[in-house]
């Protein structure tokens, strides 16, 4: 143990791991990872409410349920109740890449295609998984989801292209969807029964009926790159949001089967996750550029506008100085941003440099 121990990272908002959103009473919280720790924000103002402890390795996946946060690091899964670790699950021999909250269970998937099923009733005593599924050797799992109303069933997408439907209580493979000759990068369930959306590495989005194995509609990103995140709106508007590796968010109208709007400069890097809030016209996005943004659909033309956001440097800071008796830190970095960070209250951190530039660029119809 050295003299200095990492306490917390300032200006680190989120890393390249999909966030987890959950509702507690009337409030909505989002859990994000920052390297070896996790942070929880309250979505009403995006203020930081909890910082988890530092783990031995970088977090690779997370899931949350009420007061519990489940984080996968290396081959282990740590279970936290608020900020205190209550259990450590270690059964995997390969790195754990995916976690899925499934009723009273957590499903963990590793790089070798092992799926373990964990129960979190009496977490402190249940340190062994209650079930195990071994996927086909020729499949590399990339995403896992539970289609709504499908009892005990999960759908697993693969890098090779096919998707498989498994029953986790009988541990049998029920069906294989042959896919679209392109790796599956993301999949989500839609508000319509039996319908899911699948994002592929060739930039296509397939809205698919899994009951009849029929295509409903296909969309294609104009920008090159993979479809990294998807989310359906649940507030009555027939919308599907998709994010790609180029940092652009596209909004598709499912009734008219066409592109409704594009948020071009949404993020400076690949979109990691998208989430429409339940019954609200609000979309949340996170990206590898170290930012979380919330977009609201309240304009007459149906275009989303930025509601609130939290961001830090998207490239390494080069010059850092203490300011105001150490209560603040000033920093400038390779991302052409000049920022002020509060060491006491996270909400006071802000960017000082680029505020009006983007507005002026929009007015003059020029690139920033």
Short mmCIF file of C-alpha atoms in Angstrom, two decimals:
data_model
loop_
_atom_site.label_atom_id
_atom_site.label_comp_id
_atom_site.label_asym_id
_atom_site.label_seq_id
_atom_site.Cartn_x
_atom_site.Cartn_y
_atom_site.Cartn_z
CA UNK A 1 0.00 0.00 0.00
CA UNK A 2 1.57 3.27 -1.11
CA UNK A 3 1.33 6.66 0.53
CA UNK A 4 -1.25 7.82 -2.00
CA UNK A 5 -4.34 5.77 -2.63
CA UNK A 6 -6.79 6.69 -5.41
CA UNK A 7 -9.80 8.32 -3.77
CA UNK A 8 -11.93 9.59 -6.63
CA UNK A 9 -11.53 10.74 -10.21
CA UNK A 10 -12.52 14.33 -10.94
CA UNK A 11 -14.00 15.11 -14.33
CA UNK A 12 -14.42 11.43 -15.19
CA UNK A 13 -18.09 11.08 -16.18
CA UNK A 14 -18.37 7.71 -17.90
CA UNK A 15 -16.24 5.15 -19.68
CA UNK A 16 -17.00 2.79 -22.57
CA UNK A 17 -19.41 0.50 -20.70
CA UNK A 18 -23.20 0.73 -21.20
CA UNK A 19 -25.00 2.43 -18.31
CA UNK A 20 -27.85 0.95 -16.27
CA UNK A 21 -31.05 2.94 -15.59
CA UNK A 22 -33.52 2.17 -12.84
CA UNK A 23 -36.48 3.80 -11.13
CA UNK A 24 -36.79 4.03 -7.34
CA UNK A 25 -40.15 5.49 -6.36
CA UNK A 26 -40.56 8.73 -8.31
CA UNK A 27 -36.85 9.20 -9.02
CA UNK A 28 -34.78 7.72 -11.85
CA UNK A 29 -31.11 6.89 -11.35
CA UNK A 30 -28.39 6.01 -13.84
CA UNK A 31 -25.33 3.94 -12.89
CA UNK A 32 -22.21 4.49 -14.99
CA UNK A 33 -18.67 3.15 -14.80
CA UNK A 34 -15.53 5.23 -14.45
CA UNK A 35 -12.63 2.84 -14.98
CA UNK A 36 -12.40 0.69 -11.85
CA UNK A 37 -15.30 2.33 -9.98
CA UNK A 38 -18.97 3.12 -10.61
CA UNK A 39 -20.96 6.31 -10.06
CA UNK A 40 -24.71 6.86 -9.66
CA UNK A 41 -26.42 10.02 -10.91
CA UNK A 42 -29.93 11.22 -10.19
CA UNK A 43 -31.49 11.85 -13.60
CA UNK A 44 -33.69 14.78 -12.52
CA UNK A 45 -30.65 17.10 -12.39
CA UNK A 46 -27.83 14.71 -13.32
CA UNK A 47 -26.23 15.29 -9.94
CA UNK A 48 -23.86 12.72 -8.47
CA UNK A 49 -25.40 10.83 -5.54
CA UNK A 50 -22.99 7.94 -4.96
CA UNK A 51 -19.45 6.86 -5.84
CA UNK A 52 -18.50 3.20 -5.53
CA UNK A 53 -15.12 1.98 -4.24
CA UNK A 54 -12.15 1.20 -6.49
CA UNK A 55 -11.99 -2.39 -7.76
CA UNK A 56 -8.77 -4.28 -8.66
CA UNK A 57 -9.55 -4.24 -12.41
CA UNK A 58 -11.51 -2.19 -14.92
CA UNK A 59 -15.27 -2.73 -14.93
CA UNK A 60 -16.47 -4.51 -18.08
CA UNK A 61 -20.25 -4.68 -17.51
CA UNK A 62 -22.82 -3.58 -14.94
CA UNK A 63 -26.44 -4.08 -13.92
CA UNK A 64 -28.51 -2.52 -11.14
CA UNK A 65 -31.59 -3.48 -9.14
CA UNK A 66 -32.97 -1.24 -6.36
CA UNK A 67 -30.09 -0.70 -3.91
CA UNK A 68 -27.89 -3.33 -5.55
CA UNK A 69 -25.25 -2.78 -8.20
CA UNK A 70 -23.64 -5.74 -9.97
CA UNK A 71 -20.31 -5.10 -11.66
CA UNK A 72 -18.19 -7.49 -13.72
CA UNK A 73 -14.42 -6.99 -13.62
CA UNK A 74 -12.00 -9.54 -15.10
CA UNK A 75 -13.51 -12.97 -14.43
CA UNK A 76 -15.34 -11.91 -11.24
CA UNK A 77 -18.64 -10.20 -10.43
CA UNK A 78 -18.86 -7.95 -7.39
CA UNK A 79 -22.22 -7.25 -5.73
CA UNK A 80 -22.67 -3.93 -3.95
CA UNK A 81 -25.47 -2.73 -1.72
CA UNK A 82 -25.17 1.04 -2.21
CA UNK A 83 -21.38 1.53 -1.83
CA UNK A 84 -20.63 -1.58 0.27
CA UNK A 85 -19.58 -4.86 -1.29
CA UNK A 86 -21.74 -7.72 0.01
CA UNK A 87 -20.62 -10.58 -2.24
CA UNK A 88 -18.13 -11.65 -4.88
CA UNK A 89 -19.16 -14.22 -7.48
CA UNK A 90 -16.31 -16.05 -9.14
CA UNK A 91 -17.06 -19.02 -11.35
CA UNK A 92 -16.04 -17.75 -14.79
CA UNK A 93 -12.67 -18.69 -16.22
CA UNK A 94 -12.82 -16.11 -19.05
CA UNK A 95 -13.52 -12.37 -18.93
CA UNK A 96 -17.15 -11.48 -18.19
CA UNK A 97 -18.48 -9.18 -20.93
CA UNK A 98 -22.24 -9.06 -20.35
CA UNK A 99 -24.62 -8.88 -17.40
CA UNK A 100 -28.41 -9.04 -17.63
CA UNK A 101 -30.94 -8.42 -14.85
CA UNK A 102 -33.65 -11.04 -15.27
CA UNK A 103 -36.42 -11.03 -12.65
CA UNK A 104 -34.76 -12.20 -9.42
CA UNK A 105 -31.68 -13.36 -11.29
CA UNK A 106 -28.54 -12.00 -12.88
CA UNK A 107 -27.19 -13.65 -16.02
CA UNK A 108 -23.47 -13.29 -16.70
CA UNK A 109 -21.88 -14.13 -20.05
CA UNK A 110 -18.13 -14.53 -20.63
CA UNK A 111 -15.96 -14.42 -23.75
CA UNK A 112 -15.88 -18.23 -24.03
CA UNK A 113 -19.67 -18.52 -24.26
CA UNK A 114 -20.44 -19.62 -20.69
CA UNK A 115 -23.69 -18.24 -19.25
CA UNK A 116 -24.12 -18.46 -15.47
CA UNK A 117 -27.41 -17.77 -13.70
CA UNK A 118 -27.15 -16.19 -10.22
CA UNK A 119 -29.92 -15.64 -7.72
CA UNK A 120 -29.83 -12.61 -5.48
CA UNK A 121 -32.26 -13.83 -2.84
CA UNK A 122 -30.03 -14.01 0.25
CA UNK A 123 -27.01 -12.77 -1.72
CA UNK A 124 -24.58 -13.04 1.19
CA UNK A 125 -25.04 -16.84 1.38
CA UNK A 126 -25.66 -17.72 -2.29
CA UNK A 127 -22.17 -17.55 -3.73
CA UNK A 128 -22.67 -20.34 -6.27
CA UNK A 129 -24.60 -19.98 -9.52
CA UNK A 130 -27.94 -21.78 -9.74
CA UNK A 131 -27.50 -22.69 -13.39
CA UNK A 132 -25.07 -22.83 -16.30
CA UNK A 133 -25.50 -22.80 -20.09
CA UNK A 134 -22.69 -23.44 -22.55
CA UNK A 135 -23.20 -21.73 -25.89
CA UNK A 136 -22.00 -23.22 -29.19
CA UNK A 137 -18.24 -22.99 -29.66
CA UNK A 138 -18.67 -21.17 -32.97
CA UNK A 139 -20.63 -18.32 -31.35
CA UNK A 140 -19.02 -15.25 -29.74
CA UNK A 141 -21.79 -13.56 -27.68
CA UNK A 142 -22.01 -9.77 -28.09
CA UNK A 143 -25.38 -8.87 -26.55
CA UNK A 144 -28.09 -10.46 -24.43
CA UNK A 145 -31.68 -9.39 -23.89
CA UNK A 146 -35.00 -10.63 -22.55
CA UNK A 147 -37.89 -10.26 -25.02
CA UNK A 148 -40.90 -8.90 -23.04
CA UNK A 149 -43.54 -11.50 -22.00
CA UNK A 150 -41.26 -14.40 -23.03
CA UNK A 151 -41.15 -16.45 -19.83
CA UNK A 152 -37.64 -17.65 -18.85
CA UNK A 153 -36.26 -16.83 -22.29
CA UNK A 154 -33.28 -14.80 -23.42
CA UNK A 155 -32.03 -13.87 -26.85
CA UNK A 156 -28.27 -13.86 -27.40
CA UNK A 157 -26.68 -12.06 -30.36
CA UNK A 158 -23.30 -13.05 -31.75
CA UNK A 159 -20.30 -11.54 -33.51
CA UNK A 160 -20.73 -14.13 -36.26
CA UNK A 161 -24.31 -12.95 -37.05
CA UNK A 162 -26.83 -15.56 -35.82
CA UNK A 163 -29.07 -14.96 -32.77
CA UNK A 164 -30.18 -17.74 -30.44
CA UNK A 165 -33.25 -17.99 -28.22
CA UNK A 166 -32.61 -19.97 -25.01
CA UNK A 167 -34.83 -21.09 -22.16
CA UNK A 168 -32.84 -20.48 -19.00
CA UNK A 169 -34.88 -22.78 -16.76
CA UNK A 170 -34.68 -25.86 -19.04
CA UNK A 171 -31.25 -24.70 -20.39
CA UNK A 172 -32.26 -25.63 -23.93
CA UNK A 173 -31.76 -23.76 -27.18
CA UNK A 174 -35.22 -23.13 -28.62
CA UNK A 175 -34.45 -21.45 -31.93
CA UNK A 176 -31.67 -19.93 -33.99
CA UNK A 177 -32.21 -16.84 -36.15
CA UNK A 178 -29.79 -16.98 -39.04
CA UNK A 179 -29.09 -13.21 -38.91
CA UNK A 180 -28.05 -10.90 -41.72
CA UNK A 181 -24.45 -11.96 -42.53
CA UNK A 182 -23.16 -9.23 -40.26
CA UNK A 183 -22.09 -9.22 -36.61
CA UNK A 184 -24.79 -8.26 -34.08
CA UNK A 185 -23.68 -5.33 -31.90
CA UNK A 186 -26.87 -4.41 -30.01
CA UNK A 187 -30.42 -5.66 -29.53
CA UNK A 188 -33.46 -4.31 -27.65
CA UNK A 189 -37.06 -5.29 -27.05
CA UNK A 190 -39.80 -2.99 -28.39
CA UNK A 191 -43.11 -1.94 -26.78
CA UNK A 192 -44.88 -4.07 -29.45
CA UNK A 193 -45.14 -7.77 -28.57
CA UNK A 194 -42.74 -10.19 -30.32
CA UNK A 195 -40.85 -7.30 -31.97
CA UNK A 196 -37.18 -6.52 -31.37
CA UNK A 197 -34.57 -4.29 -33.00
CA UNK A 198 -31.11 -5.59 -33.87
CA UNK A 199 -28.16 -3.33 -34.72
CA UNK A 200 -25.43 -4.80 -36.92
CA UNK A 201 -21.79 -4.02 -37.58
CA UNK A 202 -22.52 -3.07 -41.22
CA UNK A 203 -24.66 -0.09 -40.09
CA UNK A 204 -28.07 -1.71 -40.60
CA UNK A 205 -30.92 -1.88 -38.08
CA UNK A 206 -33.39 -4.75 -38.45
CA UNK A 207 -36.77 -4.48 -36.74
CA UNK A 208 -37.75 -8.13 -36.55
CA UNK A 209 -40.73 -10.19 -35.42
CA UNK A 210 -39.20 -13.08 -33.47
CA UNK A 211 -42.44 -15.05 -33.19
CA UNK A 212 -42.70 -15.58 -36.95
CA UNK A 213 -39.00 -14.87 -37.75
CA UNK A 214 -40.07 -12.12 -40.16
CA UNK A 215 -38.53 -8.77 -40.98
CA UNK A 216 -40.77 -5.79 -40.14
CA UNK A 217 -38.56 -2.99 -41.48
CA UNK A 218 -34.86 -2.34 -42.13
CA UNK A 219 -33.06 0.97 -41.67
CA UNK A 220 -29.51 1.84 -42.67
CA UNK A 221 -27.17 4.41 -41.12
CA UNK A 222 -25.83 6.87 -43.69
CA UNK A 223 -22.58 7.29 -41.75
CA UNK A 224 -20.28 4.30 -41.93
CA UNK A 225 -19.68 2.22 -38.84
CA UNK A 226 -21.50 -0.15 -36.52
CA UNK A 227 -24.84 0.36 -34.77
CA UNK A 228 -23.69 0.42 -31.15
CA UNK A 229 -26.88 1.30 -29.24
CA UNK A 230 -30.68 1.20 -29.69
CA UNK A 231 -33.74 2.29 -27.71
CA UNK A 232 -37.50 2.39 -28.36
CA UNK A 233 -39.66 5.27 -27.14
CA UNK A 234 -42.46 4.19 -24.76
CA UNK A 235 -44.42 7.45 -24.45
CA UNK A 236 -46.72 6.73 -27.41
CA UNK A 237 -44.52 8.17 -30.15
CA UNK A 238 -43.46 5.41 -32.59
CA UNK A 239 -39.76 6.22 -32.38
CA UNK A 240 -36.55 4.21 -32.40
CA UNK A 241 -33.25 5.88 -31.52
CA UNK A 242 -30.01 4.41 -32.81
CA UNK A 243 -26.42 5.39 -32.11
CA UNK A 244 -23.35 4.53 -34.10
CA UNK A 245 -19.60 4.40 -33.78
CA UNK A 246 -19.37 7.83 -35.49
CA UNK A 247 -21.12 9.61 -32.57
CA UNK A 248 -24.33 10.40 -34.50
CA UNK A 249 -27.78 9.63 -33.05
CA UNK A 250 -30.53 8.85 -35.59
CA UNK A 251 -34.25 8.95 -34.74
CA UNK A 252 -36.42 6.67 -36.89
CA UNK A 253 -40.20 6.95 -37.26
CA UNK A 254 -41.58 3.40 -37.18
CA UNK A 255 -45.04 4.30 -38.48
CA UNK A 256 -43.74 6.16 -41.54
CA UNK A 257 -40.77 3.76 -41.78
CA UNK A 258 -38.30 6.56 -42.41
CA UNK A 259 -35.64 8.72 -40.76
CA UNK A 260 -37.24 11.48 -38.67
CA UNK A 261 -34.22 13.43 -37.44
CA UNK A 262 -30.47 13.19 -36.91
CA UNK A 263 -28.45 14.64 -34.03
CA UNK A 264 -25.22 15.12 -35.96
CA UNK A 265 -22.80 16.40 -33.34
CA UNK A 266 -24.41 14.45 -30.50
CA UNK A 267 -21.07 13.08 -29.25
CA UNK A 268 -17.46 13.25 -30.32
CA UNK A 269 -16.93 9.52 -30.07
CA UNK A 270 -18.79 6.21 -30.37
CA UNK A 271 -22.25 6.06 -28.71
CA UNK A 272 -22.14 3.48 -25.89
CA UNK A 273 -25.78 3.45 -24.72
CA UNK A 274 -29.17 4.98 -25.42
CA UNK A 275 -32.24 4.89 -23.19
CA UNK A 276 -35.72 6.40 -23.58
CA UNK A 277 -37.24 7.10 -20.16
CA UNK A 278 -40.48 5.25 -19.45
CA UNK A 279 -43.48 7.26 -20.68
CA UNK A 280 -41.41 10.44 -21.17
CA UNK A 281 -40.22 12.11 -24.39
CA UNK A 282 -36.66 12.09 -23.03
CA UNK A 283 -33.68 10.16 -24.42
CA UNK A 284 -30.41 9.65 -22.56
CA UNK A 285 -27.15 8.92 -24.34
CA UNK A 286 -23.64 8.14 -23.16
CA UNK A 287 -20.48 8.01 -25.18
CA UNK A 288 -16.82 7.11 -25.05
CA UNK A 289 -16.13 10.88 -25.20
CA UNK A 290 -16.69 11.02 -21.40
CA UNK A 291 -20.19 12.52 -21.43
CA UNK A 292 -23.82 11.74 -20.64
CA UNK A 293 -26.51 13.79 -22.38
CA UNK A 294 -30.29 14.00 -22.09
CA UNK A 295 -32.38 15.01 -25.11
CA UNK A 296 -36.03 16.08 -25.01
CA UNK A 297 -38.55 15.78 -27.87
CA UNK A 298 -40.72 18.85 -27.29
CA UNK A 299 -40.24 20.98 -30.41
CA UNK A 300 -42.89 21.38 -33.10
CA UNK A 301 -40.72 19.85 -35.83
CA UNK A 302 -40.06 16.73 -33.71
CA UNK A 303 -36.33 17.38 -33.47
CA UNK A 304 -34.74 16.65 -30.10
CA UNK A 305 -32.94 19.39 -28.18
CA UNK A 306 -30.29 19.06 -25.47
CA UNK A 307 -31.96 19.14 -22.06
CA UNK A 308 -29.03 18.62 -19.67
CA UNK A 309 -25.64 16.99 -19.74
CA UNK A 310 -22.52 16.12 -17.77
CA UNK A 311 -19.19 16.05 -19.54
CA UNK A 312 -15.46 16.08 -18.91
CA UNK A 313 -12.43 16.19 -21.16
CA UNK A 314 -12.80 13.90 -24.16
CA UNK A 315 -9.01 13.90 -24.70
CA UNK A 316 -6.20 14.05 -22.12
CA UNK A 317 -5.78 17.34 -20.20
CA UNK A 318 -2.32 18.86 -20.65
CA UNK A 319 -2.26 21.76 -18.22
CA UNK A 320 -3.81 21.65 -14.72
CA UNK A 321 -3.77 24.33 -11.98
CA UNK A 322 -5.41 24.65 -8.58
CA UNK A 323 -7.60 27.73 -8.22
CA UNK A 324 -9.56 29.45 -5.42
CA UNK A 325 -7.60 27.94 -2.48
CA UNK A 326 -7.78 24.47 -3.96
CA UNK A 327 -11.57 24.42 -4.15
CA UNK A 328 -11.40 24.36 -7.95
CA UNK A 329 -9.13 22.95 -10.62
CA UNK A 330 -8.61 24.62 -13.99
CA UNK A 331 -7.60 22.38 -16.85
CA UNK A 332 -7.02 22.63 -20.59
CA UNK A 333 -6.63 19.66 -22.88
CA UNK A 334 -6.14 18.17 -26.31
CA UNK A 335 -9.90 18.39 -26.95
CA UNK A 336 -9.57 22.22 -27.24
CA UNK A 337 -11.62 22.61 -24.06
CA UNK A 338 -10.88 24.78 -21.02
CA UNK A 339 -12.66 23.49 -17.94
CA UNK A 340 -13.28 24.32 -14.31
CA UNK A 341 -13.71 21.38 -11.94
CA UNK A 342 -14.94 21.71 -8.37
CA UNK A 343 -13.14 19.43 -5.91
CA UNK A 344 -16.07 19.68 -3.49
CA UNK A 345 -19.29 19.69 -5.48
CA UNK A 346 -19.49 17.93 -8.81
CA UNK A 347 -22.45 20.05 -10.02
CA UNK A 348 -20.28 23.19 -10.10
CA UNK A 349 -17.91 21.78 -12.74
CA UNK A 350 -18.33 23.34 -16.15
CA UNK A 351 -16.69 24.13 -19.45
CA UNK A 352 -15.53 27.71 -19.88
CA UNK A 353 -14.41 27.72 -23.47
CA UNK A 354 -16.83 26.50 -26.11
CA UNK A 355 -20.30 27.60 -25.02
CA UNK A 356 -20.99 30.28 -27.59
CA UNK A 357 -18.85 28.80 -30.38
CA UNK A 358 -21.31 26.04 -31.25
CA UNK A 359 -24.18 28.57 -31.30
CA UNK A 360 -22.27 30.85 -33.63
CA UNK A 361 -21.28 27.97 -35.88
CA UNK A 362 -24.95 27.00 -36.15
CA UNK A 363 -25.95 30.59 -37.01
CA UNK A 364 -23.25 30.88 -39.66
CA UNK A 365 -23.91 27.30 -40.85
CA UNK A 366 -20.25 26.43 -40.43
CA UNK A 367 -18.33 23.63 -38.78
CA UNK A 368 -17.26 24.35 -35.20
#
